[in-house]
């Protein structure tokens, strides 16, 4: 996987790319950046080119004035143009959902298909919500480095305990003894996590409803009823608004993180069928 920083007409943007073939453009979730590969699972890099920009405020992409989904889409559009790519399949995850939606709505000529994975599709949190308040305290630019440093330190000492605590944040499924392979995969995902200024921006993101109705490309909404991070009503909201959408309803073990667990392969296979022009069973 190659990582570069490109100076575009809309500003600097960091991105990773790997593979060759049909371009898949990922809008990563909160606390992440272009180094995350969990959502790459299942993609054959001999058939697909996987492009993951660090959204503004994450990695080495400066936030600057790119504080809205529309501005993020504008910056990523400049990246895609500079890379000489005519069309992409957009794959938007969690807090990256609104930016992916904005990209598909504003630049329809660039988007072949849209995948919304555990995605935020409307205003995520109210300022009175406990999660919002906790996020402001733990992941603001002054605190986030220490927060993630502590997570990684304790993950190395007590991986099972950390995984159980995060499982409760991601899934409403009944707590149980977690598989060692799942714990290892979760801990590995945290290795590159930093909130920087990006997560504070994510907490304020919103888009108008009409933007969803402007999306006319084939769209797959994959979301779990066990998702405790981004509630299932985000999937229902998008499904009602996007004209050409399919809803893949999951009841998987890990809820929000449907790339982890014994049931992950089935979900990933269904997403790949959609990518490869086959209808996905709901």
PDB file of C-alpha atoms in Angstrom:
ATOM      1  CA  UNK A   1       0.000   0.000   0.000  1.00  0.00           C
ATOM      2  CA  UNK A   2       1.380   3.383  -1.057  1.00  0.00           C
ATOM      3  CA  UNK A   3       0.691   6.538   0.962  1.00  0.00           C
ATOM      4  CA  UNK A   4       1.117   9.994  -0.552  1.00  0.00           C
ATOM      5  CA  UNK A   5       0.157  13.619   0.011  1.00  0.00           C
ATOM      6  CA  UNK A   6      -1.121  15.447  -3.057  1.00  0.00           C
ATOM      7  CA  UNK A   7      -1.483  19.194  -3.480  1.00  0.00           C
ATOM      8  CA  UNK A   8      -4.740  19.797  -5.341  1.00  0.00           C
ATOM      9  CA  UNK A   9      -6.512  22.986  -6.371  1.00  0.00           C
ATOM     10  CA  UNK A  10      -8.660  22.584  -3.234  1.00  0.00           C
ATOM     11  CA  UNK A  11      -5.822  21.884  -0.815  1.00  0.00           C
ATOM     12  CA  UNK A  12      -3.502  19.139   0.383  1.00  0.00           C
ATOM     13  CA  UNK A  13      -4.867  15.630   0.890  1.00  0.00           C
ATOM     14  CA  UNK A  14      -3.237  12.440   2.122  1.00  0.00           C
ATOM     15  CA  UNK A  15      -4.340   9.157   0.569  1.00  0.00           C
ATOM     16  CA  UNK A  16      -3.402   5.519   0.246  1.00  0.00           C
ATOM     17  CA  UNK A  17      -3.851   3.315  -2.779  1.00  0.00           C
ATOM     18  CA  UNK A  18      -3.296  -0.335  -3.464  1.00  0.00           C
ATOM     19  CA  UNK A  19      -4.219  -2.739  -6.250  1.00  0.00           C
ATOM     20  CA  UNK A  20      -5.254  -2.265  -9.842  1.00  0.00           C
ATOM     21  CA  UNK A  21      -8.577  -2.388 -11.638  1.00  0.00           C
ATOM     22  CA  UNK A  22     -11.969  -0.877 -10.822  1.00  0.00           C
ATOM     23  CA  UNK A  23     -11.427   2.094  -8.469  1.00  0.00           C
ATOM     24  CA  UNK A  24     -13.123   1.852  -5.044  1.00  0.00           C
ATOM     25  CA  UNK A  25     -13.105   5.171  -3.175  1.00  0.00           C
ATOM     26  CA  UNK A  26     -13.409   4.803   0.611  1.00  0.00           C
ATOM     27  CA  UNK A  27     -14.621   7.493   3.009  1.00  0.00           C
ATOM     28  CA  UNK A  28     -13.318   6.166   6.325  1.00  0.00           C
ATOM     29  CA  UNK A  29     -15.071   6.481   9.672  1.00  0.00           C
ATOM     30  CA  UNK A  30     -14.260   8.489  12.789  1.00  0.00           C
ATOM     31  CA  UNK A  31     -10.788   8.377  14.406  1.00  0.00           C
ATOM     32  CA  UNK A  32      -9.408   6.644  11.309  1.00  0.00           C
ATOM     33  CA  UNK A  33      -7.259   7.648   8.336  1.00  0.00           C
ATOM     34  CA  UNK A  34      -5.870   6.331   5.068  1.00  0.00           C
ATOM     35  CA  UNK A  35      -3.865   3.630   6.881  1.00  0.00           C
ATOM     36  CA  UNK A  36      -6.913   1.618   7.946  1.00  0.00           C
ATOM     37  CA  UNK A  37      -7.539  -1.547   5.934  1.00  0.00           C
ATOM     38  CA  UNK A  38     -10.329  -3.315   7.860  1.00  0.00           C
ATOM     39  CA  UNK A  39     -12.936  -2.268   5.283  1.00  0.00           C
ATOM     40  CA  UNK A  40     -10.697  -3.515   2.444  1.00  0.00           C
ATOM     41  CA  UNK A  41     -11.475  -7.103   3.470  1.00  0.00           C
ATOM     42  CA  UNK A  42     -12.695  -9.255   0.597  1.00  0.00           C
ATOM     43  CA  UNK A  43     -11.471  -7.028  -2.235  1.00  0.00           C
ATOM     44  CA  UNK A  44      -9.123  -8.703  -4.713  1.00  0.00           C
ATOM     45  CA  UNK A  45      -6.344  -6.179  -5.389  1.00  0.00           C
ATOM     46  CA  UNK A  46      -5.814  -7.780  -8.781  1.00  0.00           C
ATOM     47  CA  UNK A  47      -9.321  -6.624  -9.714  1.00  0.00           C
ATOM     48  CA  UNK A  48      -9.792  -3.454  -7.666  1.00  0.00           C
ATOM     49  CA  UNK A  49      -7.828  -0.294  -6.969  1.00  0.00           C
ATOM     50  CA  UNK A  50      -8.536   0.675  -3.357  1.00  0.00           C
ATOM     51  CA  UNK A  51      -8.217   4.417  -2.719  1.00  0.00           C
ATOM     52  CA  UNK A  52      -8.570   5.737   0.828  1.00  0.00           C
ATOM     53  CA  UNK A  53      -8.093   9.465   1.454  1.00  0.00           C
ATOM     54  CA  UNK A  54      -7.585  10.713   4.992  1.00  0.00           C
ATOM     55  CA  UNK A  55     -10.642  12.893   5.474  1.00  0.00           C
ATOM     56  CA  UNK A  56      -9.966  16.510   6.518  1.00  0.00           C
ATOM     57  CA  UNK A  57      -8.649  16.697  10.077  1.00  0.00           C
ATOM     58  CA  UNK A  58      -7.395  13.101  10.008  1.00  0.00           C
ATOM     59  CA  UNK A  59      -3.956  11.721   9.203  1.00  0.00           C
ATOM     60  CA  UNK A  60      -1.968  14.362   7.361  1.00  0.00           C
ATOM     61  CA  UNK A  61      -4.924  16.016   5.634  1.00  0.00           C
ATOM     62  CA  UNK A  62      -5.364  19.450   7.242  1.00  0.00           C
ATOM     63  CA  UNK A  63      -8.870  20.448   8.307  1.00  0.00           C
ATOM     64  CA  UNK A  64      -8.587  24.067   7.147  1.00  0.00           C
ATOM     65  CA  UNK A  65     -12.007  25.121   5.785  1.00  0.00           C
ATOM     66  CA  UNK A  66     -13.090  21.569   4.850  1.00  0.00           C
ATOM     67  CA  UNK A  67     -15.425  21.387   7.842  1.00  0.00           C
ATOM     68  CA  UNK A  68     -18.560  20.126   6.071  1.00  0.00           C
ATOM     69  CA  UNK A  69     -19.405  16.986   4.073  1.00  0.00           C
ATOM     70  CA  UNK A  70     -19.755  19.156   0.975  1.00  0.00           C
ATOM     71  CA  UNK A  71     -16.268  20.644   1.434  1.00  0.00           C
ATOM     72  CA  UNK A  72     -14.827  17.182   2.048  1.00  0.00           C
ATOM     73  CA  UNK A  73     -16.452  15.958  -1.157  1.00  0.00           C
ATOM     74  CA  UNK A  74     -14.974  18.918  -3.022  1.00  0.00           C
ATOM     75  CA  UNK A  75     -11.454  18.095  -1.815  1.00  0.00           C
ATOM     76  CA  UNK A  76     -11.779  14.376  -2.623  1.00  0.00           C
ATOM     77  CA  UNK A  77     -13.201  15.247  -6.057  1.00  0.00           C
ATOM     78  CA  UNK A  78     -10.063  17.303  -6.732  1.00  0.00           C
ATOM     79  CA  UNK A  79      -7.944  14.299  -5.706  1.00  0.00           C
ATOM     80  CA  UNK A  80      -9.812  11.927  -8.038  1.00  0.00           C
ATOM     81  CA  UNK A  81      -9.468  14.379 -10.923  1.00  0.00           C
ATOM     82  CA  UNK A  82      -5.734  14.779 -10.308  1.00  0.00           C
ATOM     83  CA  UNK A  83      -5.339  10.999 -10.281  1.00  0.00           C
ATOM     84  CA  UNK A  84      -7.014  10.895 -13.701  1.00  0.00           C
ATOM     85  CA  UNK A  85      -9.865   8.656 -12.557  1.00  0.00           C
ATOM     86  CA  UNK A  86     -13.155   9.074 -14.428  1.00  0.00           C
ATOM     87  CA  UNK A  87     -15.501   6.986 -12.276  1.00  0.00           C
ATOM     88  CA  UNK A  88     -15.436   5.293  -8.875  1.00  0.00           C
ATOM     89  CA  UNK A  89     -17.499   3.089  -6.630  1.00  0.00           C
ATOM     90  CA  UNK A  90     -17.942   5.043  -3.393  1.00  0.00           C
ATOM     91  CA  UNK A  91     -17.757   3.079  -0.142  1.00  0.00           C
ATOM     92  CA  UNK A  92     -18.628   5.272   2.852  1.00  0.00           C
ATOM     93  CA  UNK A  93     -18.236   4.015   6.406  1.00  0.00           C
ATOM     94  CA  UNK A  94     -19.730   5.246   9.692  1.00  0.00           C
ATOM     95  CA  UNK A  95     -18.944   8.966  10.243  1.00  0.00           C
ATOM     96  CA  UNK A  96     -17.680   9.120   6.650  1.00  0.00           C
ATOM     97  CA  UNK A  97     -21.223   8.455   5.458  1.00  0.00           C
ATOM     98  CA  UNK A  98     -22.265  12.068   5.038  1.00  0.00           C
ATOM     99  CA  UNK A  99     -19.155  12.932   3.016  1.00  0.00           C
ATOM    100  CA  UNK A 100     -19.739   9.911   0.768  1.00  0.00           C
ATOM    101  CA  UNK A 101     -23.361  10.941   0.288  1.00  0.00           C
ATOM    102  CA  UNK A 102     -22.301  14.494  -0.567  1.00  0.00           C
ATOM    103  CA  UNK A 103     -19.784  13.203  -3.113  1.00  0.00           C
ATOM    104  CA  UNK A 104     -22.384  10.995  -4.832  1.00  0.00           C
ATOM    105  CA  UNK A 105     -24.980  13.781  -4.867  1.00  0.00           C
ATOM    106  CA  UNK A 106     -22.741  16.633  -6.041  1.00  0.00           C
ATOM    107  CA  UNK A 107     -20.617  14.681  -8.529  1.00  0.00           C
ATOM    108  CA  UNK A 108     -22.967  12.023  -9.982  1.00  0.00           C
ATOM    109  CA  UNK A 109     -20.918  11.788 -13.155  1.00  0.00           C
ATOM    110  CA  UNK A 110     -18.035  10.414 -11.061  1.00  0.00           C
ATOM    111  CA  UNK A 111     -19.998   7.726  -9.199  1.00  0.00           C
ATOM    112  CA  UNK A 112     -20.868   4.310 -10.596  1.00  0.00           C
ATOM    113  CA  UNK A 113     -22.274   2.907  -7.336  1.00  0.00           C
ATOM    114  CA  UNK A 114     -22.577   3.884  -3.678  1.00  0.00           C
ATOM    115  CA  UNK A 115     -22.163   1.659  -0.622  1.00  0.00           C
ATOM    116  CA  UNK A 116     -23.189   2.990   2.781  1.00  0.00           C
ATOM    117  CA  UNK A 117     -21.693   0.756   5.472  1.00  0.00           C
ATOM    118  CA  UNK A 118     -22.851   1.330   9.067  1.00  0.00           C
ATOM    119  CA  UNK A 119     -23.079   4.891   7.808  1.00  0.00           C
ATOM    120  CA  UNK A 120     -24.261   8.139   9.317  1.00  0.00           C
ATOM    121  CA  UNK A 121     -26.876   9.504   6.890  1.00  0.00           C
ATOM    122  CA  UNK A 122     -28.273  12.463   8.852  1.00  0.00           C
ATOM    123  CA  UNK A 123     -27.311  14.485  11.924  1.00  0.00           C
ATOM    124  CA  UNK A 124     -25.590  11.925  14.142  1.00  0.00           C
ATOM    125  CA  UNK A 125     -25.654  13.255  17.706  1.00  0.00           C
ATOM    126  CA  UNK A 126     -27.333  16.049  19.611  1.00  0.00           C
ATOM    127  CA  UNK A 127     -25.220  18.277  21.832  1.00  0.00           C
ATOM    128  CA  UNK A 128     -27.189  16.963  24.806  1.00  0.00           C
ATOM    129  CA  UNK A 129     -26.321  13.296  24.049  1.00  0.00           C
ATOM    130  CA  UNK A 130     -23.934  11.557  26.429  1.00  0.00           C
ATOM    131  CA  UNK A 131     -21.827  10.228  23.552  1.00  0.00           C
ATOM    132  CA  UNK A 132     -21.470  13.755  22.129  1.00  0.00           C
ATOM    133  CA  UNK A 133     -20.360  15.136  25.493  1.00  0.00           C
ATOM    134  CA  UNK A 134     -17.943  12.245  26.064  1.00  0.00           C
ATOM    135  CA  UNK A 135     -16.512  12.686  22.564  1.00  0.00           C
ATOM    136  CA  UNK A 136     -15.890  16.368  23.195  1.00  0.00           C
ATOM    137  CA  UNK A 137     -13.982  15.567  26.396  1.00  0.00           C
ATOM    138  CA  UNK A 138     -11.973  12.527  25.304  1.00  0.00           C
ATOM    139  CA  UNK A 139     -11.260  13.232  21.640  1.00  0.00           C
ATOM    140  CA  UNK A 140     -10.732  16.975  21.415  1.00  0.00           C
ATOM    141  CA  UNK A 141      -7.361  18.005  19.912  1.00  0.00           C
ATOM    142  CA  UNK A 142      -5.799  18.571  23.347  1.00  0.00           C
ATOM    143  CA  UNK A 143      -6.787  15.159  24.730  1.00  0.00           C
ATOM    144  CA  UNK A 144      -7.091  12.718  21.847  1.00  0.00           C
ATOM    145  CA  UNK A 145      -3.390  11.774  21.635  1.00  0.00           C
ATOM    146  CA  UNK A 146      -3.398  10.770  25.313  1.00  0.00           C
ATOM    147  CA  UNK A 147      -6.733   8.950  24.959  1.00  0.00           C
ATOM    148  CA  UNK A 148      -5.539   6.770  22.073  1.00  0.00           C
ATOM    149  CA  UNK A 149      -2.143   6.244  23.686  1.00  0.00           C
ATOM    150  CA  UNK A 150      -3.905   4.847  26.755  1.00  0.00           C
ATOM    151  CA  UNK A 151      -6.144   2.637  24.605  1.00  0.00           C
ATOM    152  CA  UNK A 152      -3.120   1.179  22.814  1.00  0.00           C
ATOM    153  CA  UNK A 153      -1.162   0.705  26.052  1.00  0.00           C
ATOM    154  CA  UNK A 154      -3.974  -1.146  27.787  1.00  0.00           C
ATOM    155  CA  UNK A 155      -4.742  -3.087  24.591  1.00  0.00           C
ATOM    156  CA  UNK A 156      -1.239  -4.532  24.784  1.00  0.00           C
ATOM    157  CA  UNK A 157      -1.630  -5.497  28.451  1.00  0.00           C
ATOM    158  CA  UNK A 158      -5.328  -6.414  28.664  1.00  0.00           C
ATOM    159  CA  UNK A 159      -6.548  -6.995  25.098  1.00  0.00           C
ATOM    160  CA  UNK A 160      -9.589  -9.020  26.179  1.00  0.00           C
ATOM    161  CA  UNK A 161     -10.780  -6.366  28.606  1.00  0.00           C
ATOM    162  CA  UNK A 162     -10.371  -3.544  26.065  1.00  0.00           C
ATOM    163  CA  UNK A 163     -12.186  -5.570  23.388  1.00  0.00           C
ATOM    164  CA  UNK A 164     -15.108  -6.292  25.728  1.00  0.00           C
ATOM    165  CA  UNK A 165     -15.438  -2.601  26.582  1.00  0.00           C
ATOM    166  CA  UNK A 166     -15.408  -1.562  22.938  1.00  0.00           C
ATOM    167  CA  UNK A 167     -17.767  -4.389  21.976  1.00  0.00           C
ATOM    168  CA  UNK A 168     -20.384  -2.752  24.212  1.00  0.00           C
ATOM    169  CA  UNK A 169     -19.918   0.502  22.294  1.00  0.00           C
ATOM    170  CA  UNK A 170     -20.268  -1.154  18.887  1.00  0.00           C
ATOM    171  CA  UNK A 171     -22.922  -3.805  19.422  1.00  0.00           C
ATOM    172  CA  UNK A 172     -26.182  -4.301  21.298  1.00  0.00           C
ATOM    173  CA  UNK A 173     -25.730  -8.095  21.073  1.00  0.00           C
ATOM    174  CA  UNK A 174     -25.471  -9.920  24.376  1.00  0.00           C
ATOM    175  CA  UNK A 175     -21.932  -9.728  25.853  1.00  0.00           C
ATOM    176  CA  UNK A 176     -20.101 -13.058  25.708  1.00  0.00           C
ATOM    177  CA  UNK A 177     -16.639 -14.564  25.491  1.00  0.00           C
ATOM    178  CA  UNK A 178     -15.101 -12.989  22.425  1.00  0.00           C
ATOM    179  CA  UNK A 179     -13.126 -14.993  19.882  1.00  0.00           C
ATOM    180  CA  UNK A 180      -9.361 -14.437  20.176  1.00  0.00           C
ATOM    181  CA  UNK A 181      -9.051 -13.781  16.452  1.00  0.00           C
ATOM    182  CA  UNK A 182     -11.727 -11.064  16.693  1.00  0.00           C
ATOM    183  CA  UNK A 183      -9.947  -9.444  19.636  1.00  0.00           C
ATOM    184  CA  UNK A 184      -6.664  -9.449  17.716  1.00  0.00           C
ATOM    185  CA  UNK A 185      -8.309  -7.895  14.657  1.00  0.00           C
ATOM    186  CA  UNK A 186      -9.976  -5.157  16.700  1.00  0.00           C
ATOM    187  CA  UNK A 187      -6.767  -4.265  18.536  1.00  0.00           C
ATOM    188  CA  UNK A 188      -4.854  -4.163  15.241  1.00  0.00           C
ATOM    189  CA  UNK A 189      -7.424  -1.693  13.888  1.00  0.00           C
ATOM    190  CA  UNK A 190      -6.656   0.711  16.744  1.00  0.00           C
ATOM    191  CA  UNK A 191      -2.952   0.801  15.842  1.00  0.00           C
ATOM    192  CA  UNK A 192      -3.240   3.884  13.627  1.00  0.00           C
ATOM    193  CA  UNK A 193      -6.232   5.581  15.248  1.00  0.00           C
ATOM    194  CA  UNK A 194      -5.994   9.304  16.032  1.00  0.00           C
ATOM    195  CA  UNK A 195      -8.871  11.769  16.263  1.00  0.00           C
ATOM    196  CA  UNK A 196      -6.794  14.913  15.673  1.00  0.00           C
ATOM    197  CA  UNK A 197      -9.202  17.711  14.590  1.00  0.00           C
ATOM    198  CA  UNK A 198     -11.312  15.419  12.410  1.00  0.00           C
ATOM    199  CA  UNK A 199     -13.608  13.924  15.019  1.00  0.00           C
ATOM    200  CA  UNK A 200     -14.649  17.299  16.424  1.00  0.00           C
ATOM    201  CA  UNK A 201     -15.631  18.252  12.875  1.00  0.00           C
ATOM    202  CA  UNK A 202     -17.513  14.957  12.401  1.00  0.00           C
ATOM    203  CA  UNK A 203     -19.628  15.669  15.477  1.00  0.00           C
ATOM    204  CA  UNK A 204     -21.037  18.781  13.780  1.00  0.00           C
ATOM    205  CA  UNK A 205     -21.596  17.297  10.299  1.00  0.00           C
ATOM    206  CA  UNK A 206     -25.042  17.355   8.732  1.00  0.00           C
ATOM    207  CA  UNK A 207     -26.540  17.465   5.239  1.00  0.00           C
ATOM    208  CA  UNK A 208     -29.939  18.547   3.886  1.00  0.00           C
ATOM    209  CA  UNK A 209     -32.380  15.723   3.066  1.00  0.00           C
ATOM    210  CA  UNK A 210     -32.633  16.756  -0.573  1.00  0.00           C
ATOM    211  CA  UNK A 211     -29.034  15.650  -1.083  1.00  0.00           C
ATOM    212  CA  UNK A 212     -30.016  12.013  -0.517  1.00  0.00           C
ATOM    213  CA  UNK A 213     -32.808  12.247  -3.082  1.00  0.00           C
ATOM    214  CA  UNK A 214     -30.293  13.573  -5.652  1.00  0.00           C
ATOM    215  CA  UNK A 215     -28.454  10.235  -5.629  1.00  0.00           C
ATOM    216  CA  UNK A 216     -29.597   8.082  -8.557  1.00  0.00           C
ATOM    217  CA  UNK A 217     -26.765   5.566  -8.872  1.00  0.00           C
ATOM    218  CA  UNK A 218     -27.316   2.004  -7.592  1.00  0.00           C
ATOM    219  CA  UNK A 219     -26.903   2.151  -3.824  1.00  0.00           C
ATOM    220  CA  UNK A 220     -26.417  -0.543  -1.202  1.00  0.00           C
ATOM    221  CA  UNK A 221     -27.111   0.317   2.434  1.00  0.00           C
ATOM    222  CA  UNK A 222     -25.554  -2.289   4.740  1.00  0.00           C
ATOM    223  CA  UNK A 223     -26.438  -1.784   8.387  1.00  0.00           C
ATOM    224  CA  UNK A 224     -26.924  -3.911  11.471  1.00  0.00           C
ATOM    225  CA  UNK A 225     -29.899  -3.842  13.810  1.00  0.00           C
ATOM    226  CA  UNK A 226     -27.284  -4.515  16.490  1.00  0.00           C
ATOM    227  CA  UNK A 227     -25.374  -1.330  15.658  1.00  0.00           C
ATOM    228  CA  UNK A 228     -24.963   0.614  18.886  1.00  0.00           C
ATOM    229  CA  UNK A 229     -22.721   3.341  17.441  1.00  0.00           C
ATOM    230  CA  UNK A 230     -24.883   4.497  14.524  1.00  0.00           C
ATOM    231  CA  UNK A 231     -28.504   3.472  15.013  1.00  0.00           C
ATOM    232  CA  UNK A 232     -30.392   1.496  12.356  1.00  0.00           C
ATOM    233  CA  UNK A 233     -32.735   4.420  11.685  1.00  0.00           C
ATOM    234  CA  UNK A 234     -29.866   6.007   9.721  1.00  0.00           C
ATOM    235  CA  UNK A 235     -30.160   3.115   7.257  1.00  0.00           C
ATOM    236  CA  UNK A 236     -33.955   3.433   7.107  1.00  0.00           C
ATOM    237  CA  UNK A 237     -33.650   7.185   6.565  1.00  0.00           C
ATOM    238  CA  UNK A 238     -31.321   6.727   3.579  1.00  0.00           C
ATOM    239  CA  UNK A 239     -33.416   3.881   2.162  1.00  0.00           C
ATOM    240  CA  UNK A 240     -36.517   6.095   2.106  1.00  0.00           C
ATOM    241  CA  UNK A 241     -34.707   9.001   0.460  1.00  0.00           C
ATOM    242  CA  UNK A 242     -32.404   7.379  -2.137  1.00  0.00           C
ATOM    243  CA  UNK A 243     -34.460   6.302  -5.199  1.00  0.00           C
ATOM    244  CA  UNK A 244     -32.332   3.377  -6.385  1.00  0.00           C
ATOM    245  CA  UNK A 245     -31.338   1.827  -3.052  1.00  0.00           C
ATOM    246  CA  UNK A 246     -31.196  -1.689  -1.640  1.00  0.00           C
ATOM    247  CA  UNK A 247     -31.213  -2.263   2.118  1.00  0.00           C
ATOM    248  CA  UNK A 248     -29.076  -5.088   3.466  1.00  0.00           C
ATOM    249  CA  UNK A 249     -30.300  -5.620   7.028  1.00  0.00           C
ATOM    250  CA  UNK A 250     -27.801  -7.366   9.287  1.00  0.00           C
ATOM    251  CA  UNK A 251     -28.116  -8.954  12.709  1.00  0.00           C
ATOM    252  CA  UNK A 252     -24.429  -9.688  13.125  1.00  0.00           C
ATOM    253  CA  UNK A 253     -22.443 -10.231  16.303  1.00  0.00           C
ATOM    254  CA  UNK A 254     -20.246  -7.116  16.192  1.00  0.00           C
ATOM    255  CA  UNK A 255     -22.975  -4.690  15.124  1.00  0.00           C
ATOM    256  CA  UNK A 256     -21.270  -1.547  13.838  1.00  0.00           C
ATOM    257  CA  UNK A 257     -18.092  -3.426  12.866  1.00  0.00           C
ATOM    258  CA  UNK A 258     -19.554  -6.004  10.510  1.00  0.00           C
ATOM    259  CA  UNK A 259     -16.080  -6.753   9.084  1.00  0.00           C
ATOM    260  CA  UNK A 260     -15.219  -8.636  12.305  1.00  0.00           C
ATOM    261  CA  UNK A 261     -16.679 -11.937  13.523  1.00  0.00           C
ATOM    262  CA  UNK A 262     -17.708 -15.307  12.145  1.00  0.00           C
ATOM    263  CA  UNK A 263     -20.591 -13.733  10.204  1.00  0.00           C
ATOM    264  CA  UNK A 264     -18.344 -11.146   8.514  1.00  0.00           C
ATOM    265  CA  UNK A 265     -17.607 -13.307   5.464  1.00  0.00           C
ATOM    266  CA  UNK A 266     -21.286 -13.597   4.552  1.00  0.00           C
ATOM    267  CA  UNK A 267     -21.791  -9.825   4.728  1.00  0.00           C
ATOM    268  CA  UNK A 268     -18.640  -9.042   2.761  1.00  0.00           C
ATOM    269  CA  UNK A 269     -19.664 -11.569   0.092  1.00  0.00           C
ATOM    270  CA  UNK A 270     -23.028  -9.826  -0.344  1.00  0.00           C
ATOM    271  CA  UNK A 271     -21.333  -6.451  -0.695  1.00  0.00           C
ATOM    272  CA  UNK A 272     -18.976  -7.857  -3.325  1.00  0.00           C
ATOM    273  CA  UNK A 273     -21.946  -9.271  -5.259  1.00  0.00           C
ATOM    274  CA  UNK A 274     -23.404  -5.763  -5.379  1.00  0.00           C
ATOM    275  CA  UNK A 275     -20.072  -4.375  -6.563  1.00  0.00           C
ATOM    276  CA  UNK A 276     -19.966  -7.032  -9.273  1.00  0.00           C
ATOM    277  CA  UNK A 277     -23.422  -6.135 -10.612  1.00  0.00           C
ATOM    278  CA  UNK A 278     -25.441  -8.834  -8.869  1.00  0.00           C
ATOM    279  CA  UNK A 279     -28.529  -8.069  -6.787  1.00  0.00           C
ATOM    280  CA  UNK A 280     -27.950  -8.478  -3.075  1.00  0.00           C
ATOM    281  CA  UNK A 281     -30.408 -10.495  -1.024  1.00  0.00           C
ATOM    282  CA  UNK A 282     -31.909  -8.325   1.693  1.00  0.00           C
TER     283      UNK A 282
END
